[in-house]
PDB file of C-alpha atoms in Angstrom:
ATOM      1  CA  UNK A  58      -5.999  17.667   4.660  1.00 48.00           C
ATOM      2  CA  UNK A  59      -8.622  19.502   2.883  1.00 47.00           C
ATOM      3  CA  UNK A  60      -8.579  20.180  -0.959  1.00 49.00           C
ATOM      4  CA  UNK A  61      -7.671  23.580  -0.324  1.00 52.00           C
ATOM      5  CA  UNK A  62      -3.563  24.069  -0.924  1.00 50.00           C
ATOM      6  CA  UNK A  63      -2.916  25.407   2.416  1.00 50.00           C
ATOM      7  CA  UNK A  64      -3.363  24.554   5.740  1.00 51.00           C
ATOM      8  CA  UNK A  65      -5.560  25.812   8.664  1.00 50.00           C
ATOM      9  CA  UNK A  66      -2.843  28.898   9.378  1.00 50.00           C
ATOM     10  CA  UNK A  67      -1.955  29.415   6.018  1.00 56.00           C
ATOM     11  CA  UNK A  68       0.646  27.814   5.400  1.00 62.00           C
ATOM     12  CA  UNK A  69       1.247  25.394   2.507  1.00 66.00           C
ATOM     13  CA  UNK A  70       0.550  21.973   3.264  1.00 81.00           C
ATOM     14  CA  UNK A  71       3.028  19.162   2.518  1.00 86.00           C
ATOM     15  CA  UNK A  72       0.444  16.946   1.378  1.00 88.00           C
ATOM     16  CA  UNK A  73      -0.018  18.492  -1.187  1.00 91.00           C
ATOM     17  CA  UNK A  74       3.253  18.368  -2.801  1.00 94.00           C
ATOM     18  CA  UNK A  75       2.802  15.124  -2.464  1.00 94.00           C
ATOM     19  CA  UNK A  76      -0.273  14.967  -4.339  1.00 96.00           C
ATOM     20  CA  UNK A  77       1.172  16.799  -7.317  1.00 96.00           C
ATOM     21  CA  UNK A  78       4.174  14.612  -7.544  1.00 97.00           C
ATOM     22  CA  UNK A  79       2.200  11.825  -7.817  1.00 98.00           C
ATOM     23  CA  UNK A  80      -0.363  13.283 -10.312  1.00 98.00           C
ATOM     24  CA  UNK A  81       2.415  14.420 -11.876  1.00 98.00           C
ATOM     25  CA  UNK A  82       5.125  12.037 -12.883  1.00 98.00           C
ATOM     26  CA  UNK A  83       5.199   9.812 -15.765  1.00 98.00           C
ATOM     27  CA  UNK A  84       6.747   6.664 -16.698  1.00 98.00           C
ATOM     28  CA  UNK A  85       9.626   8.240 -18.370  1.00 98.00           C
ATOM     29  CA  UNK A  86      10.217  10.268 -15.203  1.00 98.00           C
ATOM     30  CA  UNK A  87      11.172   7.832 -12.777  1.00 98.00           C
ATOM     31  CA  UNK A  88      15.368   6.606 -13.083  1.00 98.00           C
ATOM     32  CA  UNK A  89      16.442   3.997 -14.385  1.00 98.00           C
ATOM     33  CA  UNK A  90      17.605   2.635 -11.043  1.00 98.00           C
ATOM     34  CA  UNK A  91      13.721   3.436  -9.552  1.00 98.00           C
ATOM     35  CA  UNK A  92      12.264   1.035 -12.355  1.00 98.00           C
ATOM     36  CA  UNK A  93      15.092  -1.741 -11.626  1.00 98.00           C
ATOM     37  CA  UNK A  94      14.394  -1.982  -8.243  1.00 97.00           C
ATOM     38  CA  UNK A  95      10.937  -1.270  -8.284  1.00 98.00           C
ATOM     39  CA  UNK A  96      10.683  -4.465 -10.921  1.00 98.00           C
ATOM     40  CA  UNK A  97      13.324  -6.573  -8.435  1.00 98.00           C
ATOM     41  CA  UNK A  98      10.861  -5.898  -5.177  1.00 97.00           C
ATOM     42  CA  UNK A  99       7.825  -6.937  -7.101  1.00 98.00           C
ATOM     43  CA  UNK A 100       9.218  -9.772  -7.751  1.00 98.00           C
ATOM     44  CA  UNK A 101      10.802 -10.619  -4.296  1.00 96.00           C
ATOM     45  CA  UNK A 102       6.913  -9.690  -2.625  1.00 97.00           C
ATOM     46  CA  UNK A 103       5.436 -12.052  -5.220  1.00 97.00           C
ATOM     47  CA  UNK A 104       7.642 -14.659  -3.829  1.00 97.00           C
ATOM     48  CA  UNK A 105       7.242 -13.387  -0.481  1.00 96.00           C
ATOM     49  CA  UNK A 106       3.558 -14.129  -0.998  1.00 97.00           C
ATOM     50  CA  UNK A 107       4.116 -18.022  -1.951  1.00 97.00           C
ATOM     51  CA  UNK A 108       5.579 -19.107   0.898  1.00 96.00           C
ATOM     52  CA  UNK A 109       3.320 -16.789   3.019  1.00 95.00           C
ATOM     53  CA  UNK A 110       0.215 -19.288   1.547  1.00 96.00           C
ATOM     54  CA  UNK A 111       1.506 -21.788   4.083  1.00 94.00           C
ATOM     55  CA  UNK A 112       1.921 -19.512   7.277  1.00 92.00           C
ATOM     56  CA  UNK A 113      -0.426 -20.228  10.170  1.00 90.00           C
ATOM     57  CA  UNK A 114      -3.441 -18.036   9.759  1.00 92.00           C
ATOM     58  CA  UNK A 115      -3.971 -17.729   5.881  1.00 95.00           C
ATOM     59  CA  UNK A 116      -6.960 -19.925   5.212  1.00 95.00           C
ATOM     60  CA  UNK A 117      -9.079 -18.447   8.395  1.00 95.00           C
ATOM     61  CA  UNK A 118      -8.393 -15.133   6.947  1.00 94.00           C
ATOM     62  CA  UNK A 119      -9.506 -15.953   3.451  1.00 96.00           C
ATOM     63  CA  UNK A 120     -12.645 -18.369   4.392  1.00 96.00           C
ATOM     64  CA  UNK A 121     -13.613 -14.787   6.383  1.00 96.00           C
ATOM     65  CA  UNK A 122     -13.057 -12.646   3.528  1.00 96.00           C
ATOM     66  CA  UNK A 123     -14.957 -15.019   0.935  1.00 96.00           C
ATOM     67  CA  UNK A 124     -17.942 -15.390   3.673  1.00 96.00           C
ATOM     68  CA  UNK A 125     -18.253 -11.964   3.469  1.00 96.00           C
ATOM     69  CA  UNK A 126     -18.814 -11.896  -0.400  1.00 93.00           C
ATOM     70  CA  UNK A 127     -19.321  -9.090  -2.931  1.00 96.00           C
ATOM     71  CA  UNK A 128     -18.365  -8.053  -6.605  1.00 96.00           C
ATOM     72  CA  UNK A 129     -15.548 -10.685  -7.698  1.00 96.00           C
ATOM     73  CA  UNK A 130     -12.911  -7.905  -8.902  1.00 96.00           C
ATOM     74  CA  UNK A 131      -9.331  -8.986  -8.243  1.00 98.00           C
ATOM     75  CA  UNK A 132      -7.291 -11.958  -7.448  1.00 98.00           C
ATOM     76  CA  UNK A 133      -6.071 -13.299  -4.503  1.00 98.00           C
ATOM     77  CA  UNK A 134      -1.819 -14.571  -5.012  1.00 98.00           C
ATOM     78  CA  UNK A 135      -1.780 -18.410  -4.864  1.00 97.00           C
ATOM     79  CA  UNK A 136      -4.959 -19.839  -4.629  1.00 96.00           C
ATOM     80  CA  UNK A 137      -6.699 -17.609  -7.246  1.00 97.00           C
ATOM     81  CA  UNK A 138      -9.699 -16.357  -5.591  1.00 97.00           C
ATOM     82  CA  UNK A 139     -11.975 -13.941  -6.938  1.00 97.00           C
ATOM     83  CA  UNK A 140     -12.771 -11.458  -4.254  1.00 98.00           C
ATOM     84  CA  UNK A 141     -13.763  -7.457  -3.999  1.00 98.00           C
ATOM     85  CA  UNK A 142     -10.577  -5.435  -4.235  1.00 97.00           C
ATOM     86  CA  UNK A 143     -10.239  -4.545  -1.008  1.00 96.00           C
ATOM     87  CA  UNK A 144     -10.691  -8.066  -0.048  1.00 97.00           C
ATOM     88  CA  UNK A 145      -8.076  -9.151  -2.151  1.00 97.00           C
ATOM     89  CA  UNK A 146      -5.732  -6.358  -1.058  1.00 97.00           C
ATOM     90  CA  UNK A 147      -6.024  -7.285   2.183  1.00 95.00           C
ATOM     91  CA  UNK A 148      -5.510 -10.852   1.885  1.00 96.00           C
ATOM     92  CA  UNK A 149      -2.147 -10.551  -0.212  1.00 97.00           C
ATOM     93  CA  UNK A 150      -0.477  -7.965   2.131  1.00 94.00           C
ATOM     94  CA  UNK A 151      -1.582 -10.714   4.725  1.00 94.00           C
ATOM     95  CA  UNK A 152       0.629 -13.157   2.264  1.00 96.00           C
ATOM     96  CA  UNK A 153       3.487 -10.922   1.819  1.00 95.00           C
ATOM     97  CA  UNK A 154       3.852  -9.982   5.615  1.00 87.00           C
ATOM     98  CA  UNK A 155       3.137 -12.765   7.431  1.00 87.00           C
ATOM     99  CA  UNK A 156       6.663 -14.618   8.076  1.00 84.00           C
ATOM    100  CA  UNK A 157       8.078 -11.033   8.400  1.00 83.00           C
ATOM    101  CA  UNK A 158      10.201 -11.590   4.802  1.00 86.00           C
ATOM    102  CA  UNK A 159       9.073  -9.232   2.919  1.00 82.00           C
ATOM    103  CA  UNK A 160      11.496  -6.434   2.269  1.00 79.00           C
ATOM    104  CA  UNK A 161      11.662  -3.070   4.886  1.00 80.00           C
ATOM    105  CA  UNK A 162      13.150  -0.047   4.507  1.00 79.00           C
ATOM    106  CA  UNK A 163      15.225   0.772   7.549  1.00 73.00           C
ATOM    107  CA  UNK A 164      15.474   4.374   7.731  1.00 78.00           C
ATOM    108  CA  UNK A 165      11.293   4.687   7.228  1.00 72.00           C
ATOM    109  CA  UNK A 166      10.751   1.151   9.580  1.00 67.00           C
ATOM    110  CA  UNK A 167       8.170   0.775   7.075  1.00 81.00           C
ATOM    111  CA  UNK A 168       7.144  -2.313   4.879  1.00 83.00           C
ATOM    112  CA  UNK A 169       6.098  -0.274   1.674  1.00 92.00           C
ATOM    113  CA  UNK A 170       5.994  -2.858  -0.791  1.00 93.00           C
ATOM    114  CA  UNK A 171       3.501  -4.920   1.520  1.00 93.00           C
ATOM    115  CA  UNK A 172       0.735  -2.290   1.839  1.00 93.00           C
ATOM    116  CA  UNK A 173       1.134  -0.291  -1.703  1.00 97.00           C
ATOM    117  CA  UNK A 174       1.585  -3.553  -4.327  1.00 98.00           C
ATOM    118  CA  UNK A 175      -1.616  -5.821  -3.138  1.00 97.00           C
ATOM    119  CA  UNK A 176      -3.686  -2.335  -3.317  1.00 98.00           C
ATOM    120  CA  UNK A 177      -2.218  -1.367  -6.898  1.00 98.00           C
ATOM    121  CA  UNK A 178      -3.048  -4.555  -7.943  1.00 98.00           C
ATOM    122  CA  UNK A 179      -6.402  -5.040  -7.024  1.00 98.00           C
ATOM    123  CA  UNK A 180      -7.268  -1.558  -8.278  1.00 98.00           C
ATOM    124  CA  UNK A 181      -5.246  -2.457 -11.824  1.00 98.00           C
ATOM    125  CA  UNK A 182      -7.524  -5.477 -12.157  1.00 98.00           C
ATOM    126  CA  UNK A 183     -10.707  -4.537 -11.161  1.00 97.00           C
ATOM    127  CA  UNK A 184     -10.513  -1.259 -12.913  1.00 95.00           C
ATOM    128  CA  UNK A 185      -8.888  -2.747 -15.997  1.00 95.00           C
ATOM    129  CA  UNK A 186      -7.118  -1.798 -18.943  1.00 95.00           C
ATOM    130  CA  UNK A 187      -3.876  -0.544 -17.060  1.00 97.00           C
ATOM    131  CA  UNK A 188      -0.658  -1.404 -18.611  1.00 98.00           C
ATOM    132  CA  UNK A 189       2.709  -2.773 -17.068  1.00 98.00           C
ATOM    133  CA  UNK A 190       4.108   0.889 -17.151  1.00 98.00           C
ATOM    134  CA  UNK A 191       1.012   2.482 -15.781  1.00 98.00           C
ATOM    135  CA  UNK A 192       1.541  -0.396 -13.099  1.00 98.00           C
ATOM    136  CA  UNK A 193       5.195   0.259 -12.264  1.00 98.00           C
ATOM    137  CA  UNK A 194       4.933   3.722 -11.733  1.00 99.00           C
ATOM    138  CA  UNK A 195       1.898   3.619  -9.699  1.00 99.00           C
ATOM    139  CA  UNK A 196       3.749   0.565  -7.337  1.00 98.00           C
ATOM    140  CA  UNK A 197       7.180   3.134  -7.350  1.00 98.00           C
ATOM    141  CA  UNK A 198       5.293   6.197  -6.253  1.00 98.00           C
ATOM    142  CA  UNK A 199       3.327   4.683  -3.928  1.00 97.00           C
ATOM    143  CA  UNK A 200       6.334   3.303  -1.959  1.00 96.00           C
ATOM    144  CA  UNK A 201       8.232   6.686  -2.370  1.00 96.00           C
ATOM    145  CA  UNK A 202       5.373   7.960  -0.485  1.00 96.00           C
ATOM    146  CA  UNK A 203       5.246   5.348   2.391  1.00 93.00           C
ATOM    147  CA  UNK A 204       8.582   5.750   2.663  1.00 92.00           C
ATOM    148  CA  UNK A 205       9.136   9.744   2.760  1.00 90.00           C
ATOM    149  CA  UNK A 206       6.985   9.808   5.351  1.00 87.00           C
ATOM    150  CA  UNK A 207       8.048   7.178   7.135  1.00 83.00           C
ATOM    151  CA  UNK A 208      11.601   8.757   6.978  1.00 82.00           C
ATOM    152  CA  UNK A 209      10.124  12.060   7.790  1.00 79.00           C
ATOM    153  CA  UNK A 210       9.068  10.874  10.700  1.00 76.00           C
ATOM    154  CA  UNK A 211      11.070  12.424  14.109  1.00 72.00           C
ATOM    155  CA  UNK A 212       9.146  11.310  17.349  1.00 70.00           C
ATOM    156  CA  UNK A 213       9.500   7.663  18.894  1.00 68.00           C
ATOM    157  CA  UNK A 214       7.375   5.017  17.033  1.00 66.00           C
ATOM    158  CA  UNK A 215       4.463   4.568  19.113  1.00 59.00           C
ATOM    159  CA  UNK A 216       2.428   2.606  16.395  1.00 63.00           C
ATOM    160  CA  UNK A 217       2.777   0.241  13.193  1.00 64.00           C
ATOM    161  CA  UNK A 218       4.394   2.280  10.087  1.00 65.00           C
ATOM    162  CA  UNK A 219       3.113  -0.219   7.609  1.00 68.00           C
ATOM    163  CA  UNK A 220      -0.242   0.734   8.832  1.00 73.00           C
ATOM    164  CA  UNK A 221       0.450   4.506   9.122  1.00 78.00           C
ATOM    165  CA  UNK A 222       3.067   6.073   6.732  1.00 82.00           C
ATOM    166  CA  UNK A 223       2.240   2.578   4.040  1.00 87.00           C
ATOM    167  CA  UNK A 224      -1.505   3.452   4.151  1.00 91.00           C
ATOM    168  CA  UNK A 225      -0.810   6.853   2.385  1.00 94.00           C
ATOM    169  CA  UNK A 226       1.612   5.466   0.257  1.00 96.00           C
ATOM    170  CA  UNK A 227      -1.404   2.719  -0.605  1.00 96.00           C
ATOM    171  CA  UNK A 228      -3.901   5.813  -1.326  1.00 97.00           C
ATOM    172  CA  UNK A 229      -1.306   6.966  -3.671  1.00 98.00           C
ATOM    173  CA  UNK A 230      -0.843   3.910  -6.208  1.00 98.00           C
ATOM    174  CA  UNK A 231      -4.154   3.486  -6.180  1.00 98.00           C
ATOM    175  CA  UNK A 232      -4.988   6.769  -7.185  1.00 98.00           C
ATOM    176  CA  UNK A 233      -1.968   7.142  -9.599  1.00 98.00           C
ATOM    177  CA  UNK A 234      -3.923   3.649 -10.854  1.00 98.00           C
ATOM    178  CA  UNK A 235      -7.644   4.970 -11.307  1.00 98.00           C
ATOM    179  CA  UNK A 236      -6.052   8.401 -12.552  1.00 97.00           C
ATOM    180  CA  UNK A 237      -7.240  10.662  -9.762  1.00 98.00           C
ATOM    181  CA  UNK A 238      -6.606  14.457 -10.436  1.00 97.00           C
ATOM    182  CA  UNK A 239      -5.053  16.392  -7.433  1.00 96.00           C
ATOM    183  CA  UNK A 240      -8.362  17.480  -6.021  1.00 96.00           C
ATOM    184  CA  UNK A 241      -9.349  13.922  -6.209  1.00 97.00           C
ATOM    185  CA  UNK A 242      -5.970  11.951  -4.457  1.00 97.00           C
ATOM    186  CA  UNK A 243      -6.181  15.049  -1.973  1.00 95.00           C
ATOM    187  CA  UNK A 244      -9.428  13.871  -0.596  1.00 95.00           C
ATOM    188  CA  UNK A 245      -8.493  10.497  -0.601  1.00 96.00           C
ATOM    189  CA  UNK A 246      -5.183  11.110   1.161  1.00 95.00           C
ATOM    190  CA  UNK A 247      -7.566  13.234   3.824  1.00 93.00           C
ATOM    191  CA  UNK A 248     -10.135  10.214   4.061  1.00 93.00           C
ATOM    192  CA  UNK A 249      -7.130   7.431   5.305  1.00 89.00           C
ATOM    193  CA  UNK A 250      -5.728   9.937   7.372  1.00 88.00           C
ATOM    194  CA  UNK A 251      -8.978   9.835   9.217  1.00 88.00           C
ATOM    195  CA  UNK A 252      -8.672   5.491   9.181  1.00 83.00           C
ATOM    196  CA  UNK A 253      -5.321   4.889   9.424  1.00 82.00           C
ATOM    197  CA  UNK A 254      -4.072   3.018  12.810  1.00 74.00           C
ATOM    198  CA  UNK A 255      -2.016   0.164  13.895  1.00 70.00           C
ATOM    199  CA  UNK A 256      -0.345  -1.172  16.694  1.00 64.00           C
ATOM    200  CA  UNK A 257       3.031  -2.809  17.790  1.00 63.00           C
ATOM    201  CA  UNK A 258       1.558  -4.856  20.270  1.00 64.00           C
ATOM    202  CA  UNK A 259       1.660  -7.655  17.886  1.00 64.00           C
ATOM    203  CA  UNK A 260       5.205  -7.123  17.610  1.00 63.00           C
ATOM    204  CA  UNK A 261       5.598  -8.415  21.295  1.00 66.00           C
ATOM    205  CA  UNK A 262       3.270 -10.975  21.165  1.00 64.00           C
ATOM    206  CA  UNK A 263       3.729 -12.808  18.116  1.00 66.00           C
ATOM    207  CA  UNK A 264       0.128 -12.461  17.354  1.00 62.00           C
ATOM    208  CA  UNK A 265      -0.647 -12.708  13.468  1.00 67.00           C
ATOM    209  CA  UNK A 266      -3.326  -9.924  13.676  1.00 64.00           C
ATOM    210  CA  UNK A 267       0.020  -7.540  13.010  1.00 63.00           C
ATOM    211  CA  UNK A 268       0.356  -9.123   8.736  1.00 63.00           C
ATOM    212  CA  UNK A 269      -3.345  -7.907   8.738  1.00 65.00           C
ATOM    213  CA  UNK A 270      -2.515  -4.380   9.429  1.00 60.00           C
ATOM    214  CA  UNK A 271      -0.257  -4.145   6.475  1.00 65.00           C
ATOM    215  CA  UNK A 272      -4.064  -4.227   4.196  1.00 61.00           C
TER     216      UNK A 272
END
């Protein structure tokens, strides 16, 4: 995943129509039926998050995440801390997936809405200045992302999506957020490619470390 448009042999790499399409569309380019439902699961992860606040887990994982400290830059859903934006992006996915309600797209097994809102969010508030549009269409792409690769995705799943496929579709609302150019998003999508990871072992054990791969 290089900036250069094609891959190692040549050939054109996919992520790269990726990037464009995100660089590229507007507002006014997504359906009418994208924006409805993009508004509708907002809303529906936002509640999600509330009743997440009382899960088994949540204030351990903040009182780690304010011990570690740094630039107060976004909030976290509920209790209203003040926390670096990747902080805070970590703790609300940790919200949203933590009683396993937030909402899934079948076909991709992936949780999109979990890993690309809390990240478009934080960005959007520490960066400032980013309207409710700007928002929406960041949030919208991002999960079209997560979830075209998810859907994509043809061999057994061996590890988490939400922490896979959703990390790229993370990288993309926040860069559709800061206003990375194509060079720019390309790189970033290269740099999580090198991160990403997750595990279903969680999944069998009922261990809470699994919400916590969603940020």
């Amino acid at each position: 995943m290089s900036s250069n448009a094609s891959g190692p042999i040549g050939r054109p790499d996919a992520i790269h129509a990726i990037v464009r399409n995100v660089v590229d569309t507007r507002y006014e380019d997504l359906s009418q039926k994208a924006v409805d439902a993009t508004k509708t699961f907002i809303l529906d992860s936002l509640g999600v998050a509330i009743a997440g606040s009382l899960a088994p887990g949540v204030s351990e994982t903040l009182g780690v995440l304010c011990d570690w400290g740094g630039k107060k830059e976004s909030t976290v859903l509920v209790s209203g801390e003040r926390l670096p934006a990747p902080s805070s992006a970590m703790m609300n996915s940790f919200l949203i997936h933590n009683q396993e309600f937030d909402c899934v797209h079948d076909l991709a097994v992936v949780h999109a809405f979990t890993t690309v809102l809390p990240v478009a969010l934080a960005v959007a508030e520490s960066q400032g200045g980013v309207t409710g549009r700007e928002l929406l269409t960041a949030v919208a792409l991002g999960v079209d992302v997560a979830s075209s690769i998810g859907i994509s995705s043809r061999s057994p799943i061996a590890h988490f999506r939400p922490g896979t496929a959703g990390a790229f579709g993370a990288v993309a609302a926040a860069g559709k957020v800061a206003g990375f150019d194509q060079t720019t998003l390309s790189d970033a999508m290269g740099i999580v490619y090198s991160q990403i990871s997750g595990t279903l072992q969680p999944h069998s054990e009922g261990a809470q470390v699994n919400s916590l791969q969603t940020g």
